[in-house]
PDB file of C-alpha atoms in Angstrom:
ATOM      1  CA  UNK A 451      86.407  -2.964  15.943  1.00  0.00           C
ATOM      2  CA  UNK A 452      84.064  -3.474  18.539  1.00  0.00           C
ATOM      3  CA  UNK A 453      86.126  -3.260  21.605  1.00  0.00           C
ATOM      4  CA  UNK A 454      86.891  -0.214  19.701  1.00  0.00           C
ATOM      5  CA  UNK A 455      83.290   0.754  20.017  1.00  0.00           C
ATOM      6  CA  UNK A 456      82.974  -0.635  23.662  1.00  0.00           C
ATOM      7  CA  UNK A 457      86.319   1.874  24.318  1.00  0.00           C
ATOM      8  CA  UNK A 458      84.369   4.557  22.773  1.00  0.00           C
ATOM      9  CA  UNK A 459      81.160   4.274  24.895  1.00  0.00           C
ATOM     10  CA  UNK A 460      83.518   3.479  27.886  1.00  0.00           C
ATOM     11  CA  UNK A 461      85.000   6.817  27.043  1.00  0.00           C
ATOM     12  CA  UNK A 462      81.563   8.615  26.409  1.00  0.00           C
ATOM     13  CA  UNK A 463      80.962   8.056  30.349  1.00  0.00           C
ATOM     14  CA  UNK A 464      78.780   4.958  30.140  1.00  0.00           C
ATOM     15  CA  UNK A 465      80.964   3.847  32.452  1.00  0.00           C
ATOM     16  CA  UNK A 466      84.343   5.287  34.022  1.00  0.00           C
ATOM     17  CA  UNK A 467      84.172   3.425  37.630  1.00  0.00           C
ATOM     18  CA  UNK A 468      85.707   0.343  34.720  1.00  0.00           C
ATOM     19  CA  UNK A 469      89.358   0.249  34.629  1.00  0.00           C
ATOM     20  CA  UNK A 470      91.519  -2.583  33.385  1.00  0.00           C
ATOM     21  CA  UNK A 471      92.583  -5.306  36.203  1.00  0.00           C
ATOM     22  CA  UNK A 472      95.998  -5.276  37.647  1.00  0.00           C
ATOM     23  CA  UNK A 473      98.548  -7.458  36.385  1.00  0.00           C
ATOM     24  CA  UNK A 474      99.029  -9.786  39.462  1.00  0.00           C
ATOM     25  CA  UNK A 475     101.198 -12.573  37.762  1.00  0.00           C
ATOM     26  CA  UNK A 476     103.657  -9.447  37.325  1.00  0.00           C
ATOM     27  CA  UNK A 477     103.334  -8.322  41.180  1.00  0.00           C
ATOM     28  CA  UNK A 478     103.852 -11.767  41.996  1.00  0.00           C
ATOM     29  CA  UNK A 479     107.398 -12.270  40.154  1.00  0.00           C
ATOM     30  CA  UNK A 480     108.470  -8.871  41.390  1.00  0.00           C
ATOM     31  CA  UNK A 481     107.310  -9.224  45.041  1.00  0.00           C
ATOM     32  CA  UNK A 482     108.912 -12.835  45.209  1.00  0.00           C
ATOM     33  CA  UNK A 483     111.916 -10.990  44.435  1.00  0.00           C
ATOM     34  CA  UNK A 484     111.289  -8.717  47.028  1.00  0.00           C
ATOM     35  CA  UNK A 485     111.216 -11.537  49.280  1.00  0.00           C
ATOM     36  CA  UNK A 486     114.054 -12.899  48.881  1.00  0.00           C
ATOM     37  CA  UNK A 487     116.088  -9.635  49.770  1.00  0.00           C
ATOM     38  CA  UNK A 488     113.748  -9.236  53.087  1.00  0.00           C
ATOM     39  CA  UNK A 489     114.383 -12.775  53.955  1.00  0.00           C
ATOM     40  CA  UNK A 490     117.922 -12.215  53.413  1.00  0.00           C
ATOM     41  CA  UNK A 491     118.504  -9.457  55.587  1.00  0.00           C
ATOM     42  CA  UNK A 492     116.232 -11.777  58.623  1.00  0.00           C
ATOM     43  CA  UNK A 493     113.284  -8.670  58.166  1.00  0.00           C
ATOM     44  CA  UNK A 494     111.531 -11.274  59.396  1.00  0.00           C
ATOM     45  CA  UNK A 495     107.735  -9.259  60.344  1.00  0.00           C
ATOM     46  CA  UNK A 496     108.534  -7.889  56.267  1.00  0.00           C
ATOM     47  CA  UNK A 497     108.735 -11.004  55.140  1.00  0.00           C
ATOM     48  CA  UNK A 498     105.266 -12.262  57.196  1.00  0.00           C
ATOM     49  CA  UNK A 499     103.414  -8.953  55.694  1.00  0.00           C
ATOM     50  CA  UNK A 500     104.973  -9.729  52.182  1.00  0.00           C
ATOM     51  CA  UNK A 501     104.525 -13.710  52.032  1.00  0.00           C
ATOM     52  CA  UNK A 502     100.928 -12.838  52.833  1.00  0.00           C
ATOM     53  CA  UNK A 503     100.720  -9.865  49.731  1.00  0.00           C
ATOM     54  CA  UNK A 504     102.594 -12.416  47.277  1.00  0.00           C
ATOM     55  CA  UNK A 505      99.652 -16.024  48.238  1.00  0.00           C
ATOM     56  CA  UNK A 506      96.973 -12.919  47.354  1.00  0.00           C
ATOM     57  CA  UNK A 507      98.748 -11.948  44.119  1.00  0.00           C
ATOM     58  CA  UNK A 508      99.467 -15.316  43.080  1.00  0.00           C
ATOM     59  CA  UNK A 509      95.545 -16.736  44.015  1.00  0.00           C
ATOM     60  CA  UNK A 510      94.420 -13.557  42.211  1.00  0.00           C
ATOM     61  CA  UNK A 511      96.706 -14.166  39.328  1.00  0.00           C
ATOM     62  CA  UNK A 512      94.845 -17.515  39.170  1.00  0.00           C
ATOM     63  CA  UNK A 513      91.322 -16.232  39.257  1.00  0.00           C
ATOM     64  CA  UNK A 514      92.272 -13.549  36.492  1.00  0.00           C
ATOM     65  CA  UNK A 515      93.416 -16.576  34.053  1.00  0.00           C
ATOM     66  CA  UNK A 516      90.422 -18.678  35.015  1.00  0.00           C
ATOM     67  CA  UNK A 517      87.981 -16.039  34.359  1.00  0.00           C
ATOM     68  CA  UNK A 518      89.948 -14.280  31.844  1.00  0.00           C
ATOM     69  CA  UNK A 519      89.283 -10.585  33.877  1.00  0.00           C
ATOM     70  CA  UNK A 520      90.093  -7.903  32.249  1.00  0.00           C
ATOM     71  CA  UNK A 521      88.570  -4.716  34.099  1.00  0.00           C
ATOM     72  CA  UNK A 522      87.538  -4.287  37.641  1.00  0.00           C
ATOM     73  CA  UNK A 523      84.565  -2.264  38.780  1.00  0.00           C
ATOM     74  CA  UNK A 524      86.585   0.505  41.335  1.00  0.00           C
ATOM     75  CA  UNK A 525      85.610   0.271  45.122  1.00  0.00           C
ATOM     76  CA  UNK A 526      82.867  -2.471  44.704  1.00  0.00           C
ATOM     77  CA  UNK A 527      85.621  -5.692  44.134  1.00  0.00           C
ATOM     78  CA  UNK A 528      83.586  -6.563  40.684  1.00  0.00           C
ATOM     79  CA  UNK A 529      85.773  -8.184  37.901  1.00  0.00           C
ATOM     80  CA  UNK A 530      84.725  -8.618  34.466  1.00  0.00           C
ATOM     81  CA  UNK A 531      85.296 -10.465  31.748  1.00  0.00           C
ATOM     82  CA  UNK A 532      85.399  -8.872  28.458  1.00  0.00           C
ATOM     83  CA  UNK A 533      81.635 -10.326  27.213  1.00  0.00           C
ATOM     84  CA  UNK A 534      80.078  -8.822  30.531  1.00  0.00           C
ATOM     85  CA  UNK A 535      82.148  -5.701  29.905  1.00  0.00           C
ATOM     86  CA  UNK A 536      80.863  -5.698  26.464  1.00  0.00           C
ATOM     87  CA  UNK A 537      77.534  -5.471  27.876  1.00  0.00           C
ATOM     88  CA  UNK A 538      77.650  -2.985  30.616  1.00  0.00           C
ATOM     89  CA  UNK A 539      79.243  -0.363  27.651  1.00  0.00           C
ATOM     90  CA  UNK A 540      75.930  -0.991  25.575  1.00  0.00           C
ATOM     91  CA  UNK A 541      74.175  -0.286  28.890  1.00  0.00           C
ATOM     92  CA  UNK A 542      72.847   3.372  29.552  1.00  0.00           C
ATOM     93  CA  UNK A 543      74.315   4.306  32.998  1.00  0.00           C
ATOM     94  CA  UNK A 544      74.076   0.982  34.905  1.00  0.00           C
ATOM     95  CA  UNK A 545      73.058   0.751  38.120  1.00  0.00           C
ATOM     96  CA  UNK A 546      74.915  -0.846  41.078  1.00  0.00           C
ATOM     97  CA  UNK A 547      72.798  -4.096  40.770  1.00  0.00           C
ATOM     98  CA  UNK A 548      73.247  -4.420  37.173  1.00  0.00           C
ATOM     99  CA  UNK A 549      77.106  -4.016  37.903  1.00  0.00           C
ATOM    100  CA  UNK A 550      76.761  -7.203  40.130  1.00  0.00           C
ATOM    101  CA  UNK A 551      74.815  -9.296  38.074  1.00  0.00           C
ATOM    102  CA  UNK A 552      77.427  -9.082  35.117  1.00  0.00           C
ATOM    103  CA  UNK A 553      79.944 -10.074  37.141  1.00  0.00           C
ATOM    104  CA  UNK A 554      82.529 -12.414  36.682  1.00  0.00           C
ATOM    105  CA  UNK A 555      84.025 -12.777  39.470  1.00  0.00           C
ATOM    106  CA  UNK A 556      84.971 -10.906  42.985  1.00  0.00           C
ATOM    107  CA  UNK A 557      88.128  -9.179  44.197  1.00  0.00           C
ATOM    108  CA  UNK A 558      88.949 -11.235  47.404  1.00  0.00           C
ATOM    109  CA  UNK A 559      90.897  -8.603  48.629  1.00  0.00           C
ATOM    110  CA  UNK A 560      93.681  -9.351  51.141  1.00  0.00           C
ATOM    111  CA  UNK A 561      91.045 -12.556  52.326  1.00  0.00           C
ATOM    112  CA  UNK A 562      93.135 -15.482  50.860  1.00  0.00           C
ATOM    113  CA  UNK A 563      90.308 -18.393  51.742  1.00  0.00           C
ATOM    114  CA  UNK A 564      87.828 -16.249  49.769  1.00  0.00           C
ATOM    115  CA  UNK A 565      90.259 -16.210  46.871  1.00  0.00           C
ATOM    116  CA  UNK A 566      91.127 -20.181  47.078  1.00  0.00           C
ATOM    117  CA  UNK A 567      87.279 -20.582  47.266  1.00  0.00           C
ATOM    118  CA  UNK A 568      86.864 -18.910  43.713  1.00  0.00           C
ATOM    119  CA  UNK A 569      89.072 -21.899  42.439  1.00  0.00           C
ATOM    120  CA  UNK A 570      87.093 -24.967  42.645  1.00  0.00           C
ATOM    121  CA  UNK A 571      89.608 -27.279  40.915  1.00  0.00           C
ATOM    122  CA  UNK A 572      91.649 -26.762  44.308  1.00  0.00           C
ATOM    123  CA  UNK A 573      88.959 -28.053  46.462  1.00  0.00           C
ATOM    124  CA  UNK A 574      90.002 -31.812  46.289  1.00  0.00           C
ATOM    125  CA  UNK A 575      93.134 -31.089  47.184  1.00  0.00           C
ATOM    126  CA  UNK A 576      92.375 -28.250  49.789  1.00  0.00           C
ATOM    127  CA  UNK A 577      92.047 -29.965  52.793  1.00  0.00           C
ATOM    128  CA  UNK A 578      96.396 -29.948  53.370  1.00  0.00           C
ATOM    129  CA  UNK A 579      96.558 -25.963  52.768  1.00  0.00           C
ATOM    130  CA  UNK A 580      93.617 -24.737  54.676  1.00  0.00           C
ATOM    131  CA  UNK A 581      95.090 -24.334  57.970  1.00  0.00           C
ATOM    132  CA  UNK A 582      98.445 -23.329  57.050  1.00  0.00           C
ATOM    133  CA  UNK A 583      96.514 -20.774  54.422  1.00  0.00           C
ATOM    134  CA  UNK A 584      95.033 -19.790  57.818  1.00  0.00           C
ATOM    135  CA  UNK A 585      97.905 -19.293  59.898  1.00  0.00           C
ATOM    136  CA  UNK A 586      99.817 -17.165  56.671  1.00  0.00           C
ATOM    137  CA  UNK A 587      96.426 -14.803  56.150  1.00  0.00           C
ATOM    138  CA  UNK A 588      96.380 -14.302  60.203  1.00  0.00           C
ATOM    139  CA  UNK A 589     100.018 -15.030  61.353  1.00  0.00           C
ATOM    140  CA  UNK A 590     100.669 -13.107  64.122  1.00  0.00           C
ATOM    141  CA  UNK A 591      99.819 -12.230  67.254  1.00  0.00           C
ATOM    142  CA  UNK A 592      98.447 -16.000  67.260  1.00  0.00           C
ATOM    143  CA  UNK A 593      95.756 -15.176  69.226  1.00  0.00           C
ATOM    144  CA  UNK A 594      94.004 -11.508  67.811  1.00  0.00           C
ATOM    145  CA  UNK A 595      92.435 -11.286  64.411  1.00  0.00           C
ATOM    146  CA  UNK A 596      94.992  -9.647  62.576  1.00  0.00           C
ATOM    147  CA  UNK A 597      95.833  -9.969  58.620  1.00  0.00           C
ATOM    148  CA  UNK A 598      98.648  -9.694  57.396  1.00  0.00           C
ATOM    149  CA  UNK A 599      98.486  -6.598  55.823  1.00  0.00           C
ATOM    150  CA  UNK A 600      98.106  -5.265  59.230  1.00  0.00           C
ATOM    151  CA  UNK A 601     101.800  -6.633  59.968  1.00  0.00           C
ATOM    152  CA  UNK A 602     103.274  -3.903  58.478  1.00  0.00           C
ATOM    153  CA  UNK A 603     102.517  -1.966  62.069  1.00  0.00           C
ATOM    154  CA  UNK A 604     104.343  -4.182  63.999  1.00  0.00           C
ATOM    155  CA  UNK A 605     107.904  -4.304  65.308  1.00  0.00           C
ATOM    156  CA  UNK A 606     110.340  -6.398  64.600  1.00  0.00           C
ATOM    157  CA  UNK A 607     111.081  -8.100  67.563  1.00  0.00           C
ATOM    158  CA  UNK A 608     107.482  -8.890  68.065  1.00  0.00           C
ATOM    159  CA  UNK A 609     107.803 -12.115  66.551  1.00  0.00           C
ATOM    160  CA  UNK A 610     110.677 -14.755  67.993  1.00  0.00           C
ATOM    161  CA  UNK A 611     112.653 -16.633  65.830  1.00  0.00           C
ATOM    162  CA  UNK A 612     111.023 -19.341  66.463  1.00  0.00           C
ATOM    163  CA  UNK A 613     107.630 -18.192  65.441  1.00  0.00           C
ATOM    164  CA  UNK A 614     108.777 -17.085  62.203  1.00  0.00           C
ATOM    165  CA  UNK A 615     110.138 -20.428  61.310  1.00  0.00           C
ATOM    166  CA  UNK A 616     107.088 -22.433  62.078  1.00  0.00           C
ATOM    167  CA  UNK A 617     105.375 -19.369  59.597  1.00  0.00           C
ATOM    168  CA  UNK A 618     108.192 -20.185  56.833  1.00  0.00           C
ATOM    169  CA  UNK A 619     107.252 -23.373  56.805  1.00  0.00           C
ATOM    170  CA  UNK A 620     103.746 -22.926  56.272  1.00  0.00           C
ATOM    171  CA  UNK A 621     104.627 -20.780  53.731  1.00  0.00           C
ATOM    172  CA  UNK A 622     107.147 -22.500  51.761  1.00  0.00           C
ATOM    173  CA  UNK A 623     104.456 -25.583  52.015  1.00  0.00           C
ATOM    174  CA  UNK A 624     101.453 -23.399  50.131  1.00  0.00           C
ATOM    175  CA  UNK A 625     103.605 -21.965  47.693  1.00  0.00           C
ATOM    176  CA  UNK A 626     105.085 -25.289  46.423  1.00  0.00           C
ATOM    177  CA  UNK A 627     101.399 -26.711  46.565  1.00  0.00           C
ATOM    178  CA  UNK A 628      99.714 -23.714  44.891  1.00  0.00           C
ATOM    179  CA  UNK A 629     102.616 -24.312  41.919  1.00  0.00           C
ATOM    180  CA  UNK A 630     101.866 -27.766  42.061  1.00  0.00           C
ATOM    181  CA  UNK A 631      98.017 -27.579  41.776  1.00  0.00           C
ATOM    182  CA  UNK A 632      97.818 -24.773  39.826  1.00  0.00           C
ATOM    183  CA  UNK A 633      97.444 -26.572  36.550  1.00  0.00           C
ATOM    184  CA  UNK A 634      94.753 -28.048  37.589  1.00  0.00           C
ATOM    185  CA  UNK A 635      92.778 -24.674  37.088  1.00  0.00           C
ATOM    186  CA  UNK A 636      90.900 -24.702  33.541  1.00  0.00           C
ATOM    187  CA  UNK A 637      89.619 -21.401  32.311  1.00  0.00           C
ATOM    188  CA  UNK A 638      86.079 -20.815  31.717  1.00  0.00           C
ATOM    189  CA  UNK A 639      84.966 -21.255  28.795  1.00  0.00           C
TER     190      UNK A 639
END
Protein backbone atom coordinates (compact mmCIF):
# COMPACT_ATOMS: atom_id res chain seq x y z
CA UNK A 1 0.00 0.00 0.00
CA UNK A 2 2.29 2.66 0.43
CA UNK A 3 4.29 2.57 -2.68
CA UNK A 4 0.79 2.65 -3.78
CA UNK A 5 0.45 5.97 -2.09
CA UNK A 6 4.05 7.13 -3.09
CA UNK A 7 2.69 6.14 -6.97
CA UNK A 8 -0.23 8.24 -6.28
CA UNK A 9 1.59 11.45 -5.15
CA UNK A 10 4.23 10.61 -7.88
CA UNK A 11 1.27 10.76 -10.18
CA UNK A 12 -0.33 13.94 -8.52
CA UNK A 13 2.91 15.86 -9.93
CA UNK A 14 4.97 15.89 -6.74
CA UNK A 15 7.34 14.72 -8.83
CA UNK A 16 7.38 13.58 -12.66
CA UNK A 17 11.28 14.39 -13.49
CA UNK A 18 11.27 10.44 -11.31
CA UNK A 19 11.16 7.61 -13.62
CA UNK A 20 12.17 4.05 -12.89
CA UNK A 21 16.05 3.16 -13.65
CA UNK A 22 16.98 1.25 -16.69
CA UNK A 23 17.51 -2.30 -16.54
CA UNK A 24 21.32 -2.44 -17.27
CA UNK A 25 21.97 -6.19 -16.32
CA UNK A 26 19.42 -6.70 -19.36
CA UNK A 27 21.43 -4.20 -21.80
CA UNK A 28 24.38 -5.92 -20.76
CA UNK A 29 23.31 -9.64 -21.85
CA UNK A 30 21.81 -8.23 -25.01
CA UNK A 31 24.72 -5.92 -26.01
CA UNK A 32 27.30 -8.82 -25.25
CA UNK A 33 25.38 -10.52 -27.79
CA UNK A 34 25.69 -7.79 -29.96
CA UNK A 35 29.27 -8.12 -29.63
CA UNK A 36 29.85 -11.10 -30.56
CA UNK A 37 28.17 -10.63 -34.11
CA UNK A 38 30.35 -7.21 -34.55
CA UNK A 39 33.41 -9.04 -33.56
CA UNK A 40 32.53 -11.67 -35.90
CA UNK A 41 32.17 -9.79 -38.90
CA UNK A 42 36.03 -7.88 -37.79
CA UNK A 43 33.63 -4.34 -37.25
CA UNK A 44 36.37 -3.76 -35.37
CA UNK A 45 35.77 0.50 -34.44
CA UNK A 46 31.86 -1.23 -33.52
CA UNK A 47 33.20 -3.41 -31.40
CA UNK A 48 35.65 -0.51 -29.54
CA UNK A 49 32.33 1.84 -29.27
CA UNK A 50 30.29 -1.26 -28.01
CA UNK A 51 32.95 -2.94 -25.53
CA UNK A 52 33.02 0.54 -24.05
CA UNK A 53 28.73 0.78 -23.83
CA UNK A 54 28.68 -2.96 -22.40
CA UNK A 55 31.95 -2.10 -19.07
CA UNK A 56 29.24 1.05 -18.47
CA UNK A 57 26.19 -1.24 -18.43
CA UNK A 58 27.75 -3.89 -16.57
CA UNK A 59 29.52 -1.22 -13.73
CA UNK A 60 26.05 0.38 -13.71
CA UNK A 61 24.33 -2.91 -13.35
CA UNK A 62 26.58 -3.22 -10.27
CA UNK A 63 25.86 0.09 -8.67
CA UNK A 64 21.98 -0.52 -9.24
CA UNK A 65 22.28 -3.95 -7.09
CA UNK A 66 24.52 -2.30 -4.52
CA UNK A 67 22.29 0.54 -3.95
CA UNK A 68 19.20 -1.19 -4.84
CA UNK A 69 18.13 2.02 -7.44
CA UNK A 70 15.07 2.01 -8.52
CA UNK A 71 14.24 5.53 -10.19
CA UNK A 72 16.53 8.08 -11.63
CA UNK A 73 16.03 11.81 -11.35
CA UNK A 74 15.90 12.78 -15.51
CA UNK A 75 18.82 15.07 -16.77
CA UNK A 76 20.50 15.60 -13.28
CA UNK A 77 22.24 11.70 -13.09
CA UNK A 78 20.41 11.28 -9.45
CA UNK A 79 19.46 7.61 -8.54
CA UNK A 80 17.32 6.67 -5.79
CA UNK A 81 16.62 4.13 -3.74
CA UNK A 82 13.14 3.39 -2.89
CA UNK A 83 13.36 4.95 1.02
CA UNK A 84 14.75 8.32 -0.52
CA UNK A 85 12.08 8.02 -3.20
CA UNK A 86 9.63 7.47 -0.51
CA UNK A 87 10.59 10.71 0.81
CA UNK A 88 10.84 13.05 -2.05
CA UNK A 89 6.84 11.83 -2.90
CA UNK A 90 5.88 13.09 0.72
CA UNK A 91 7.83 16.22 -0.26
CA UNK A 92 5.81 19.30 -1.68
CA UNK A 93 7.61 20.18 -4.98
CA UNK A 94 11.29 19.57 -4.08
CA UNK A 95 13.80 21.64 -5.00
CA UNK A 96 16.98 20.77 -6.96
CA UNK A 97 19.07 20.63 -3.68
CA UNK A 98 16.69 18.55 -1.89
CA UNK A 99 16.82 16.17 -5.04
CA UNK A 100 20.65 15.85 -4.31
CA UNK A 101 20.67 15.37 -0.82
CA UNK A 102 18.31 12.21 -1.08
CA UNK A 103 20.39 10.73 -3.29
CA UNK A 104 21.61 7.44 -3.52
CA UNK A 105 23.82 7.36 -5.80
CA UNK A 106 25.04 9.12 -9.29
CA UNK A 107 24.63 8.14 -12.93
CA UNK A 108 28.34 7.93 -14.10
CA UNK A 109 27.34 8.30 -17.43
CA UNK A 110 29.59 6.95 -20.21
CA UNK A 111 32.74 7.88 -17.41
CA UNK A 112 33.65 4.22 -16.46
CA UNK A 113 36.38 5.31 -13.52
CA UNK A 114 33.55 7.35 -11.97
CA UNK A 115 31.36 4.27 -12.05
CA UNK A 116 34.23 1.76 -10.63
CA UNK A 117 34.76 4.53 -7.98
CA UNK A 118 31.05 4.10 -6.69
CA UNK A 119 32.14 0.41 -5.89
CA UNK A 120 34.47 0.48 -3.07
CA UNK A 121 34.75 -3.31 -2.58
CA UNK A 122 36.78 -3.09 -6.01
CA UNK A 123 39.30 -0.75 -4.70
CA UNK A 124 41.75 -3.45 -3.31
CA UNK A 125 41.81 -5.06 -6.24
CA UNK A 126 41.74 -1.94 -8.63
CA UNK A 127 45.10 -1.21 -9.11
CA UNK A 128 45.38 -4.21 -12.29
CA UNK A 129 42.19 -2.65 -14.19
CA UNK A 130 42.80 1.01 -13.92
CA UNK A 131 44.85 1.55 -16.86
CA UNK A 132 43.40 -0.88 -19.11
CA UNK A 133 39.79 0.66 -17.79
CA UNK A 134 41.60 3.76 -19.15
CA UNK A 135 42.67 2.76 -22.41
CA UNK A 136 38.82 0.95 -23.08
CA UNK A 137 36.90 4.42 -21.81
CA UNK A 138 39.48 6.49 -24.21
CA UNK A 139 40.71 3.91 -26.84
CA UNK A 140 41.36 5.59 -29.76
CA UNK A 141 43.03 8.04 -31.34
CA UNK A 142 45.68 7.22 -28.44
CA UNK A 143 46.61 10.52 -28.15
CA UNK A 144 43.10 13.01 -28.19
CA UNK A 145 40.54 12.79 -25.45
CA UNK A 146 38.01 10.87 -27.03
CA UNK A 147 35.35 8.33 -25.30
CA UNK A 148 34.20 5.81 -26.65
CA UNK A 149 30.93 6.75 -27.34
CA UNK A 150 32.47 9.20 -29.61
CA UNK A 151 33.85 6.08 -31.72
CA UNK A 152 30.84 5.65 -33.34
CA UNK A 153 32.11 8.76 -35.78
CA UNK A 154 34.99 7.15 -36.84
CA UNK A 155 35.91 4.99 -39.83
CA UNK A 156 36.78 1.82 -39.95
CA UNK A 157 40.08 1.74 -41.12
CA UNK A 158 41.09 4.28 -38.59
CA UNK A 159 42.22 1.79 -36.29
CA UNK A 160 45.01 -1.03 -37.56
CA UNK A 161 44.69 -4.39 -36.71
CA UNK A 162 47.07 -4.22 -34.54
CA UNK A 163 45.63 -1.55 -32.37
CA UNK A 164 42.50 -3.30 -31.98
CA UNK A 165 44.13 -6.36 -30.63
CA UNK A 166 46.16 -4.71 -27.97
CA UNK A 167 42.30 -3.02 -27.14
CA UNK A 168 40.79 -6.76 -27.09
CA UNK A 169 43.00 -7.63 -24.77
CA UNK A 170 42.41 -5.01 -22.41
CA UNK A 171 39.06 -5.74 -22.77
CA UNK A 172 38.76 -9.35 -22.47
CA UNK A 173 41.16 -8.73 -19.20
CA UNK A 174 38.37 -6.23 -17.36
CA UNK A 175 35.56 -8.22 -18.24
CA UNK A 176 36.90 -11.52 -16.78
CA UNK A 177 38.10 -9.39 -13.67
CA UNK A 178 34.86 -7.39 -13.25
CA UNK A 179 33.05 -11.18 -13.26
CA UNK A 180 35.56 -12.25 -11.02
CA UNK A 181 35.34 -9.39 -8.43
CA UNK A 182 32.00 -8.72 -8.74
CA UNK A 183 30.89 -10.77 -5.79
CA UNK A 184 32.74 -9.02 -3.79
CA UNK A 185 30.10 -6.10 -4.00
CA UNK A 186 27.61 -6.27 -0.86
CA UNK A 187 24.48 -4.23 -1.10
CA UNK A 188 23.74 -1.55 1.24
CA UNK A 189 21.97 -2.22 3.77
Amino acid sequence: MKQGIALCFLNMGADQDLRTIENFEEAYRSRWEDFKVLKKGNRKILCMHLGGVLIECLLKSLIVKKYKIKKEKKKQSLWFNDTAFNELVSIDNPTTPIYRGKKTAENPGHKLHKALDQLQELSNNMSYIEQKLKEIANPYPRDCDCSFIDLRYLDEEEVTDTEFDAWFEDFSDCIRWLNKHKSNIREVQ
